[in-house]
């Protein structure tokens, strides 16, 4: 089905969404606050108010106070509990299908990135030594691990996605935006909800929550969620389906209204994923400049190997190493709110932990090249935010203090197998100490059992003072300056000790020809107590103007930064010496401009918001891969300058309770303005080094010279589509069924995106073609009951989540196919 045909179908009827939905506010006072009165309603007749009841009056707390989203001069997308439940958006990965400027990439929970407008974190392997550019907050607590984004939403009320820098309003500095998730608050009226979903691929999901009073001033809320699904890829080696889902989550909250002006909320949660995951499988062969006898076709022929399929959408693999993605997170938080004077003092204290227990197949084949690859990690974090939101005559303000401490310890292991020598060692390598002996590449004992034991540590402190004011110059004009003073202190170590198959230490320099080849494959290195410490000041200024009751114009300039950091995946090694000058990464310096208009018309039955933005970043933190099969999986380097600019538009219309429609779109122009010393793409890698400054030989031709670095100025940034859309709507009709008065409804939603790059340096092999995913639902609902059938990726589109180069410059490109068509039935009941 063509995109145009799908668009026509969706115009006939489709799904609900954020921009055009009424979402109740959730705040911390004794009971959830009702939506604020609509300005101007006091001048409307009862008929006027009745007609506008189908409009969008969404209440958010983006500026630390309850206000309607249309009055906030920040581009915000809001998805409420009804939309989350009805669209199956039970985690951030699903949420991105509703919001075209939100990007989520994940090869496993640890190696996940959440970006807004393509900015936030480098696409690829996660490096613990840098900060995220998109802040994820749950109930005002900052989560430092993006792994939380892969977990199921648990008892959530609404999700606010704020685009653009937010460091003067939120605890942790965020240069690209923030995702603020608000859980349902404990209720003083007894209530509960249960939901059960079953589907193909043995999909089963259950959610339940209950809330009510324990005393006149104390209320409690408990929630549970569990999700399981069979894998989408069949492993012929283990006779099992992999890339499964296995999630469970628990959450509890206790609210105490200590007085009329004070409340305290104690909450805790525990979440665990433990699936057999995550396989990246054969996607294609793309010739590099490595010698032909050292590329994938020749190597597999020599080892008499062939993958079970060269079509990734056959969804077959033969990975021979253990796969696991144990991801466990949890913690407790204490939030207190106290009304003092004309404002509210808020304190948010939290402790969190994260345990990561992976197992991977990092040669991406069924051959015993790398038989063990894992980096189990344990992390604890502490956060404290103290904030006062006050109001004066013609102005309001927020001032806050924020402290963050993080302790990470990773103990990684990589072990080579009996096929490693043939796969990794050049056929020209001969053991000169044993004349007449076979070439080293034919001796499996050279690399078999070669093991790197890594010890990685980070202690990370960040503290900040931030403030934001809104001054109403007139009834129509508001000026909003903000400032943040930030201090970062990071101390990290990276130690990789390499031993051979007999347990003997492989030296960093010198040694026998065998040891030279061993450390070429797996490189020992160490740097300890590397420290990054710096103060930074960021600021922003917004001017907004309301020429009419339902129109808001605004302009923003922000100068901000993303903290510098440490390379905790290792650094390049030259002649056995770790190049510690690469151990530190400079901070990103961001200049951001934004113009926007928010409007409602047709008696607030229609909403149109348009935003234009221009973001320039100096010293952009880019991920660099060296392409070799070693413990150096990738490190960070500063690109000179990048630019992202574009236009976003959100439109929704709800002419009656029977019909609603929305479409959101984004055009994003993006490029490395200056990156002259970038890593080369695979087609320009793997050969003998060309003279410094030379462009090297013909790309993609074996045996050619390869440039040491490449100038990729003017090329695309990874992960960003130039065009992205989400759209949908709903038709419903009153109906009595089984003695119940309710509605029958048909809904659909879809998202489309154009081609994007999946490699730090754009490659002819790793562009992912654009695709469209369409979802449909048909159901019956009452005020407290809902049953509907659903189908996701209804037309079974074949697409990749990620394409990736693999170690060794063999030309093997691995991919992670997106989910196939899924379908099922959901039943929910509230009481």
Coordinates of N, CA and C in Angstrom, one line a residue, residues 599-801:
X599 N -1.7 27.9 18.4 CA -3.0 28.5 18.0 C -4.1 27.5 18.1
X600 N -5.3 28.0 18.5 CA -6.5 27.2 18.4 C -7.6 28.0 17.7
X601 N -8.4 27.4 17.0 CA -9.5 28.1 16.3 C -10.7 27.1 16.1
X602 N -11.7 27.6 15.4 CA -13.0 26.9 15.3 C -13.5 26.5 16.7
X603 N -13.6 27.6 17.5 CA -14.1 27.4 18.9 C -13.3 26.3 19.6
X604 N -11.9 26.4 19.4 CA -11.0 25.4 20.0 C -11.2 24.0 19.7
X605 N -11.9 23.8 18.6 CA -12.0 22.4 18.1 C -10.8 22.0 17.2
X606 N -10.0 23.0 16.9 CA -8.8 22.7 16.1 C -7.6 23.4 16.7
X607 N -6.4 22.7 16.7 CA -5.2 23.2 17.2 C -4.1 23.1 16.2
X608 N -3.3 24.1 16.0 CA -2.2 24.1 15.1 C -1.0 24.8 15.8
X609 N 0.0 24.1 15.9 CA 1.3 24.6 16.5 C 2.4 24.4 15.5
X610 N 3.2 25.4 15.3 CA 4.3 25.4 14.4 C 5.6 25.9 15.1
X611 N 6.7 25.2 14.9 CA 7.9 25.6 15.5 C 9.1 25.5 14.5
X612 N 9.9 26.6 14.4 CA 11.1 26.5 13.6 C 12.3 26.6 14.6
X613 N 13.3 25.8 14.3 CA 14.5 25.8 15.2 C 15.8 25.7 14.5
X614 N 16.8 26.2 15.1 CA 18.2 26.2 14.5 C 19.1 25.9 15.7
X615 N 19.8 24.8 15.7 CA 20.7 24.4 16.8 C 22.1 24.2 16.2
X616 N 23.1 24.9 16.7 CA 24.5 24.7 16.4 C 25.3 24.2 17.6
X617 N 26.1 23.2 17.4 CA 26.9 22.7 18.5 C 28.4 22.6 18.1
X618 N 29.2 23.3 18.9 CA 30.6 23.2 18.7 C 31.2 22.1 19.6
X619 N 32.2 21.4 19.2 CA 32.8 20.2 19.9 C 31.7 19.1 20.2
X620 N 31.0 18.8 19.1 CA 30.0 17.8 19.2 C 30.6 16.4 19.6
X621 N 30.1 15.7 20.6 CA 30.6 14.5 21.1 C 30.2 13.3 20.2
X622 N 31.1 12.9 19.2 CA 30.7 11.9 18.2 C 31.4 10.6 18.6
X623 N 30.7 9.5 18.3 CA 31.2 8.2 18.6 C 32.1 7.8 17.4
X624 N 33.3 7.3 17.7 CA 34.3 6.9 16.8 C 34.6 5.4 16.9
X625 N 34.5 4.6 15.9 CA 34.8 3.2 15.9 C 36.1 2.9 15.1
X626 N 37.0 2.1 15.7 CA 38.2 1.9 15.0 C 38.2 0.7 14.0
X627 N 37.0 0.0 14.0 CA 36.8 -1.1 13.1 C 37.6 -2.4 13.3
X628 N 38.4 -2.4 14.3 CA 39.2 -3.6 14.6 C 38.5 -4.5 15.6
X629 N 38.9 -5.8 15.6 CA 38.4 -6.7 16.6 C 39.2 -6.7 17.9
X630 N 38.9 -5.8 18.8 CA 39.7 -5.7 20.0 C 38.7 -5.1 21.1
X631 N 39.3 -5.0 22.3 CA 38.5 -4.4 23.3 C 38.2 -3.0 23.1
X632 N 38.8 -2.3 22.2 CA 38.5 -0.9 21.8 C 37.2 -1.0 20.9
X633 N 36.1 -0.9 21.5 CA 34.8 -1.0 20.8 C 34.4 0.3 20.1
X634 N 34.9 1.4 20.7 CA 34.6 2.7 20.2 C 34.9 3.7 21.2
X635 N 35.3 4.9 20.8 CA 35.6 5.9 21.7 C 35.0 7.2 21.2
X636 N 35.1 8.3 22.0 CA 34.5 9.5 21.6 C 35.5 10.5 21.2
X637 N 35.1 11.3 20.2 CA 36.0 12.4 19.8 C 35.1 13.6 19.5
X638 N 35.6 14.8 19.6 CA 34.9 16.0 19.4 C 34.9 16.4 17.9
X639 N 33.7 16.5 17.3 CA 33.6 17.0 15.9 C 33.6 18.6 16.1
X640 N 34.2 19.2 15.1 CA 34.3 20.7 15.2 C 33.0 21.4 15.3
X641 N 32.0 21.1 14.5 CA 30.7 21.7 14.6 C 29.7 20.9 13.8
X642 N 28.5 20.9 14.4 CA 27.3 20.3 13.7 C 26.2 21.3 13.8
X643 N 25.2 21.1 12.9 CA 24.1 22.0 12.8 C 22.8 21.1 12.5
X644 N 21.8 21.4 13.3 CA 20.5 20.8 13.1 C 19.4 21.9 13.1
X645 N 18.7 22.0 12.0 CA 17.6 23.0 11.9 C 16.4 22.4 11.2
X646 N 15.3 23.0 11.5 CA 14.1 22.4 10.8 C 12.8 23.1 11.3
X647 N 11.7 22.5 10.9 CA 10.4 23.0 11.2 C 9.5 21.8 11.6
X648 N 8.7 22.1 12.7 CA 7.8 21.1 13.2 C 6.4 21.6 13.2
X649 N 5.4 20.8 12.9 CA 4.0 21.2 12.9 C 3.2 20.2 13.5
X650 N 2.3 20.5 14.4 CA 1.3 19.6 15.1 C -0.1 20.2 14.8
X651 N -0.9 19.3 14.2 CA -2.3 19.7 13.9 C -3.2 18.7 14.4
X652 N -4.3 19.1 15.1 CA -5.3 18.2 15.5 C -6.7 18.9 15.4
X653 N -7.7 18.1 15.1 CA -9.0 18.6 14.9 C -10.0 17.6 15.5
X654 N -11.0 18.2 16.2 CA -12.0 17.3 16.9 C -13.4 18.1 16.7
X655 N -14.0 18.0 15.6 CA -15.2 18.7 15.3 C -16.4 18.2 16.2
X656 N -16.3 17.0 16.7 CA -17.4 16.5 17.5 C -16.8 15.3 18.4
X657 N -17.6 14.9 19.3 CA -17.2 13.7 20.1 C -17.1 12.4 19.3
X658 N -17.7 12.5 18.0 CA -17.7 11.3 17.2 C -16.4 11.1 16.3
X659 N -15.7 12.2 16.2 CA -14.6 12.1 15.2 C -13.4 13.0 15.7
X660 N -12.2 12.5 15.5 CA -11.0 13.3 15.8 C -9.9 12.8 14.9
X661 N -9.0 13.8 14.6 CA -7.9 13.5 13.6 C -6.7 14.3 14.0
X662 N -5.5 13.8 13.8 CA -4.3 14.5 14.1 C -3.2 14.2 13.0
X663 N -2.3 15.1 12.8 CA -1.1 14.9 12.1 C 0.0 15.7 12.6
X664 N 1.2 15.1 12.8 CA 2.3 15.8 13.3 C 3.5 15.6 12.3
X665 N 4.2 16.6 11.9 CA 5.3 16.4 11.0 C 6.5 17.2 11.4
X666 N 7.7 16.8 10.8 CA 8.9 17.4 11.1 C 9.8 17.4 9.9
X667 N 10.4 18.5 9.5 CA 11.4 18.6 8.5 C 12.7 18.9 9.2
X668 N 13.7 18.1 9.1 CA 15.0 18.3 9.8 C 16.2 18.3 8.9
X669 N 16.9 19.4 8.8 CA 18.1 19.5 8.0 C 19.2 19.4 8.9
X670 N 20.2 18.5 8.6 CA 21.3 18.2 9.6 C 22.6 17.9 8.9
X671 N 23.7 18.3 9.5 CA 24.9 18.0 8.9 C 26.1 18.2 9.9
X672 N 27.2 17.5 9.6 CA 28.5 17.9 10.3 C 29.0 19.1 9.5
X673 N 29.0 20.3 10.1 CA 29.5 21.4 9.4 C 31.0 21.3 9.3
X674 N 31.6 20.8 10.4 CA 33.1 20.6 10.4 C 33.4 19.4 11.2
X675 N 34.0 18.4 10.5 CA 34.5 17.2 11.1 C 35.6 16.6 10.2
X676 N 36.8 17.2 10.4 CA 37.8 16.9 9.4 C 38.7 15.7 9.8
X677 N 38.6 15.2 11.0 CA 39.4 14.1 11.5 C 38.5 12.9 11.9
X678 N 37.4 12.7 11.2 CA 36.4 11.7 11.5 C 36.9 10.3 11.2
X679 N 36.3 9.3 11.8 CA 36.5 7.9 11.4 C 36.0 7.7 9.9
X680 N 36.7 6.9 9.2 CA 36.3 6.6 7.8 C 35.2 5.5 7.8
X681 N 34.2 5.6 6.9 CA 33.2 4.6 6.7 C 33.9 3.3 6.3
X682 N 33.2 2.1 6.4 CA 33.8 0.8 6.1 C 34.3 0.8 4.7
X683 N 33.7 1.4 3.7 CA 34.2 1.3 2.3 C 35.5 2.0 2.1
X684 N 35.9 2.8 3.1 CA 37.2 3.5 3.0 C 38.1 3.1 4.1
X685 N 38.0 1.9 4.6 CA 38.7 1.4 5.8 C 39.3 0.0 5.5
X686 N 40.2 -0.4 6.3 CA 40.7 -1.8 6.3 C 42.0 -2.1 5.5
X687 N 42.3 -1.1 4.6 CA 43.5 -1.4 3.8 C 44.8 -0.8 4.5
X688 N 45.9 -1.0 3.8 CA 47.1 -0.4 4.3 C 47.0 1.1 4.4
X689 N 47.6 1.7 5.4 CA 47.4 3.1 5.7 C 48.0 3.9 4.5
X690 N 47.2 4.9 4.0 CA 47.7 5.8 3.0 C 48.5 6.8 3.6
X691 N 49.4 7.5 2.8 CA 50.2 8.6 3.4 C 49.3 9.6 4.0
X692 N 49.8 10.3 5.1 CA 49.0 11.3 5.8 C 48.5 12.4 4.8
X693 N 47.3 12.7 4.9 CA 46.7 13.7 4.0 C 46.2 13.1 2.7
X694 N 46.5 11.9 2.4 CA 46.0 11.2 1.2 C 44.5 10.8 1.3
X695 N 43.8 10.9 0.2 CA 42.4 10.4 0.2 C 42.3 8.9 0.1
X696 N 43.4 8.2 -0.2 CA 43.4 6.8 -0.3 C 42.9 6.3 -1.6
X697 N 42.7 5.0 -1.7 CA 42.3 4.4 -3.0 C 40.8 4.4 -3.2
X698 N 40.3 3.6 -4.2 CA 38.9 3.6 -4.6 C 38.1 3.0 -3.4
X699 N 37.0 3.6 -3.0 CA 36.2 3.1 -1.9 C 35.6 1.7 -2.3
X700 N 35.5 0.8 -1.4 CA 34.9 -0.5 -1.6 C 35.6 -1.4 -2.5
X701 N 36.9 -1.2 -2.7 CA 37.7 -2.1 -3.6 C 38.8 -2.7 -2.7
X702 N 38.8 -4.0 -2.6 CA 39.8 -4.7 -1.7 C 41.2 -4.4 -2.2
X703 N 42.1 -4.3 -1.2 CA 43.5 -4.1 -1.5 C 43.9 -2.6 -1.7
X704 N 43.0 -1.7 -1.6 CA 43.4 -0.3 -1.8 C 43.9 0.3 -0.5
X705 N 44.6 1.4 -0.6 CA 45.1 2.2 0.5 C 43.9 2.9 1.2
X706 N 44.0 3.0 2.5 CA 42.9 3.6 3.3 C 43.4 4.8 4.0
X707 N 42.6 5.9 3.9 CA 43.1 7.1 4.6 C 43.0 6.9 6.1
X708 N 43.9 7.6 6.8 CA 44.0 7.5 8.3 C 42.7 8.1 8.9
X709 N 42.3 9.2 8.5 CA 41.0 9.8 8.9 C 40.3 10.4 7.7
X710 N 39.1 10.7 7.8 CA 38.3 11.2 6.7 C 37.6 12.5 7.1
X711 N 37.5 13.4 6.1 CA 36.8 14.7 6.3 C 35.3 14.4 5.9
X712 N 34.4 14.4 6.9 CA 33.0 14.2 6.6 C 32.2 15.4 6.7
X713 N 32.9 16.6 6.7 CA 32.1 17.8 6.7 C 31.1 17.9 5.6
X714 N 29.9 18.3 6.0 CA 28.8 18.4 5.0 C 27.9 17.1 5.0
X715 N 28.4 16.1 5.7 CA 27.6 14.8 5.6 C 26.5 14.8 6.7
X716 N 25.6 13.8 6.6 CA 24.5 13.7 7.5 C 25.0 13.3 8.9
X717 N 24.3 13.7 9.9 CA 24.4 13.1 11.3 C 23.7 11.8 11.3
X718 N 24.1 10.9 12.2 CA 23.4 9.6 12.2 C 22.0 9.7 12.9
X719 N 21.1 8.8 12.5 CA 19.8 8.7 13.2 C 18.7 9.6 12.8
X720 N 19.0 10.6 12.0 CA 18.0 11.7 11.7 C 17.4 11.5 10.3
X721 N 16.1 11.4 10.2 CA 15.4 11.5 9.0 C 15.1 12.9 8.6
X722 N 15.2 13.2 7.3 CA 14.9 14.6 6.9 C 13.4 14.8 7.1
X723 N 12.6 13.8 6.8 CA 11.1 14.0 6.9 C 10.6 12.9 7.9
X724 N 9.7 13.3 8.8 CA 9.1 12.3 9.7 C 7.7 12.8 10.0
X725 N 6.7 11.9 10.0 CA 5.3 12.2 10.2 C 4.7 11.2 11.1
X726 N 3.7 11.6 11.9 CA 2.8 10.7 12.6 C 1.4 11.2 12.4
X727 N 0.5 10.3 12.2 CA -0.9 10.8 11.8 C -1.9 9.7 12.2
X728 N -3.1 10.1 12.4 CA -4.2 9.1 12.7 C -5.4 9.8 13.2
X729 N -6.4 9.0 13.6 CA -7.6 9.6 14.1 C -8.6 8.5 14.6
X730 N -9.8 8.9 14.9 CA -10.8 7.9 15.4 C -12.2 8.3 15.0
X731 N -13.0 7.3 14.7 CA -14.4 7.4 14.5 C -15.1 6.6 15.6
X732 N -16.2 7.1 16.2 CA -16.9 6.3 17.2 C -18.4 6.5 17.0
X733 N -19.2 5.6 17.5 CA -20.6 5.7 17.4 C -21.2 5.1 18.7
X734 N -22.2 5.8 19.3 CA -22.9 5.2 20.5 C -23.5 3.9 20.1
X735 N -23.4 2.9 21.1 CA -24.0 1.6 20.8 C -24.2 0.9 22.2
X736 N -25.4 0.2 22.2 CA -25.7 -0.6 23.4 C -25.3 -2.1 23.1
X737 N -24.5 -2.7 23.9 CA -24.0 -4.0 23.7 C -23.9 -4.8 25.0
X738 N -24.5 -6.0 25.0 CA -24.6 -6.8 26.2 C -25.1 -6.1 27.4
X739 N -26.1 -5.2 27.1 CA -26.8 -4.5 28.2 C -26.0 -3.3 28.7
X740 N -24.9 -2.9 28.0 CA -24.0 -1.8 28.4 C -24.2 -0.7 27.4
X741 N -24.3 0.5 27.9 CA -24.3 1.7 27.0 C -22.9 2.2 26.8
X742 N -22.4 2.2 25.6 CA -21.1 2.6 25.3 C -20.9 3.1 23.9
X743 N -19.7 2.9 23.3 CA -19.3 3.3 22.0 C -18.6 2.2 21.3
X744 N -18.9 2.0 20.0 CA -18.0 1.2 19.2 C -17.1 2.2 18.4
X745 N -15.9 1.8 18.3 CA -14.9 2.8 17.6 C -13.9 2.0 16.7
X746 N -13.5 2.8 15.7 CA -12.4 2.4 14.8 C -11.4 3.4 14.9
X747 N -10.1 3.0 15.0 CA -9.0 4.0 15.1 C -7.8 3.4 14.4
X748 N -7.0 4.4 14.0 CA -5.7 4.0 13.3 C -4.7 5.1 13.6
X749 N -3.5 4.7 13.6 CA -2.4 5.6 13.6 C -1.2 5.1 12.8
X750 N -0.4 6.0 12.3 CA 0.7 5.6 11.5 C 1.9 6.5 11.7
X751 N 3.1 6.1 11.3 CA 4.2 7.0 11.3 C 5.1 6.6 10.1
X752 N 5.6 7.7 9.5 CA 6.5 7.5 8.3 C 7.7 8.3 8.5
X753 N 8.8 7.8 8.0 CA 10.1 8.5 8.1 C 10.9 8.2 6.9
X754 N 11.7 9.2 6.4 CA 12.5 9.0 5.3 C 13.9 8.4 5.7
X755 N 14.7 8.2 4.7 CA 16.0 7.5 4.8 C 16.8 8.2 5.9
X756 N 17.6 7.4 6.7 CA 18.5 8.0 7.6 C 19.8 7.1 7.7
X757 N 20.9 7.7 8.2 CA 22.1 7.1 8.3 C 22.2 6.3 9.7
X758 N 22.8 5.1 9.7 CA 22.9 4.4 10.9 C 24.4 4.2 11.3
X759 N 25.2 5.1 10.8 CA 26.7 5.0 11.1 C 27.2 6.4 11.4
X760 N 28.1 6.5 12.4 CA 28.7 7.8 12.8 C 29.2 8.5 11.6
X761 N 30.0 7.8 10.7 CA 30.4 8.4 9.4 C 29.5 7.7 8.4
X762 N 28.7 8.5 7.6 CA 27.7 8.0 6.7 C 28.4 7.0 5.7
X763 N 27.8 5.8 5.6 CA 28.3 4.8 4.7 C 27.3 4.4 3.7
X764 N 27.8 4.0 2.5 CA 26.9 3.5 1.5 C 26.2 2.2 1.9
X765 N 26.7 1.6 2.9 CA 26.2 0.3 3.4 C 25.2 0.4 4.5
X766 N 25.2 1.5 5.2 CA 24.4 1.6 6.5 C 23.3 2.6 6.4
X767 N 22.9 3.2 5.3 CA 21.7 4.0 5.2 C 20.5 3.0 5.4
X768 N 19.5 3.4 6.1 CA 18.3 2.7 6.3 C 17.2 3.4 5.5
X769 N 16.6 2.7 4.6 CA 15.5 3.3 3.8 C 14.3 3.7 4.6
X770 N 13.6 4.7 4.1 CA 12.4 5.1 4.8 C 11.3 4.1 4.8
X771 N 10.4 4.2 5.8 CA 9.3 3.2 5.9 C 8.1 3.8 6.6
X772 N 7.0 3.2 6.5 CA 5.8 3.5 7.1 C 5.2 2.4 7.9
X773 N 4.9 2.6 9.1 CA 4.2 1.6 10.0 C 2.8 2.1 10.3
X774 N 1.9 1.2 10.0 CA 0.4 1.5 10.3 C -0.2 0.6 11.3
X775 N -1.0 1.1 12.1 CA -1.6 0.4 13.2 C -3.1 0.6 13.2
X776 N -3.9 -0.4 13.5 CA -5.4 -0.3 13.5 C -6.0 -0.9 14.8
X777 N -7.1 -0.3 15.2 CA -7.9 -0.9 16.3 C -9.4 -0.8 16.1
X778 N -10.1 -1.8 16.6 CA -11.5 -1.8 16.5 C -12.0 -2.3 17.8
X779 N -12.9 -1.5 18.5 CA -13.3 -2.0 19.8 C -14.6 -1.4 20.3
X780 N -15.0 -1.8 21.5 CA -16.2 -1.3 22.2 C -15.8 -0.8 23.6
X781 N -16.3 0.3 24.1 CA -15.9 0.8 25.4 C -17.1 1.5 26.1
X782 N -17.0 1.5 27.4 CA -17.9 2.3 28.2 C -17.0 3.1 29.1
X783 N -17.6 3.7 30.1 CA -16.8 4.6 31.0 C -15.8 3.8 31.8
X784 N -16.1 2.5 32.1 CA -15.1 1.7 32.9 C -14.7 0.4 32.3
X785 N -15.0 0.2 31.0 CA -14.8 -1.1 30.3 C -14.3 -0.8 28.9
X786 N -13.3 -1.6 28.4 CA -12.8 -1.4 27.1 C -12.4 -2.8 26.5
X787 N -12.8 -3.1 25.3 CA -12.3 -4.3 24.7 C -12.0 -3.9 23.2
X788 N -10.8 -4.3 22.7 CA -10.5 -3.9 21.3 C -9.5 -4.9 20.8
X789 N -9.7 -5.2 19.5 CA -8.7 -5.9 18.7 C -7.7 -4.9 18.0
X790 N -6.5 -5.3 17.9 CA -5.5 -4.4 17.3 C -4.5 -5.1 16.4
X791 N -3.9 -4.4 15.5 CA -2.9 -4.9 14.6 C -1.9 -3.8 14.5
X792 N -0.6 -4.1 14.7 CA 0.5 -3.2 14.6 C 1.4 -3.6 13.4
X793 N 2.0 -2.6 12.7 CA 2.7 -2.9 11.4 C 1.8 -3.7 10.6
X794 N 0.6 -3.2 10.3 CA -0.5 -3.9 9.7 C -0.1 -4.4 8.3
X795 N 0.7 -3.7 7.6 CA 1.1 -4.1 6.2 C 2.4 -4.9 6.2
X796 N 2.9 -5.3 7.4 CA 4.1 -6.1 7.5 C 5.3 -5.5 6.8
X797 N 5.5 -4.2 7.0 CA 6.6 -3.5 6.4 C 7.9 -4.1 6.9
X798 N 8.9 -4.3 6.0 CA 10.2 -4.8 6.3 C 11.2 -3.6 6.5
X799 N 11.7 -3.5 7.7 CA 12.6 -2.3 7.9 C 13.6 -2.7 9.0
X800 N 14.6 -1.9 9.1 CA 15.7 -2.1 10.1 C 15.5 -1.1 11.2
X801 N 15.7 -1.5 12.4 CA 15.9 -0.5 13.5 C 17.3 0.1 13.4

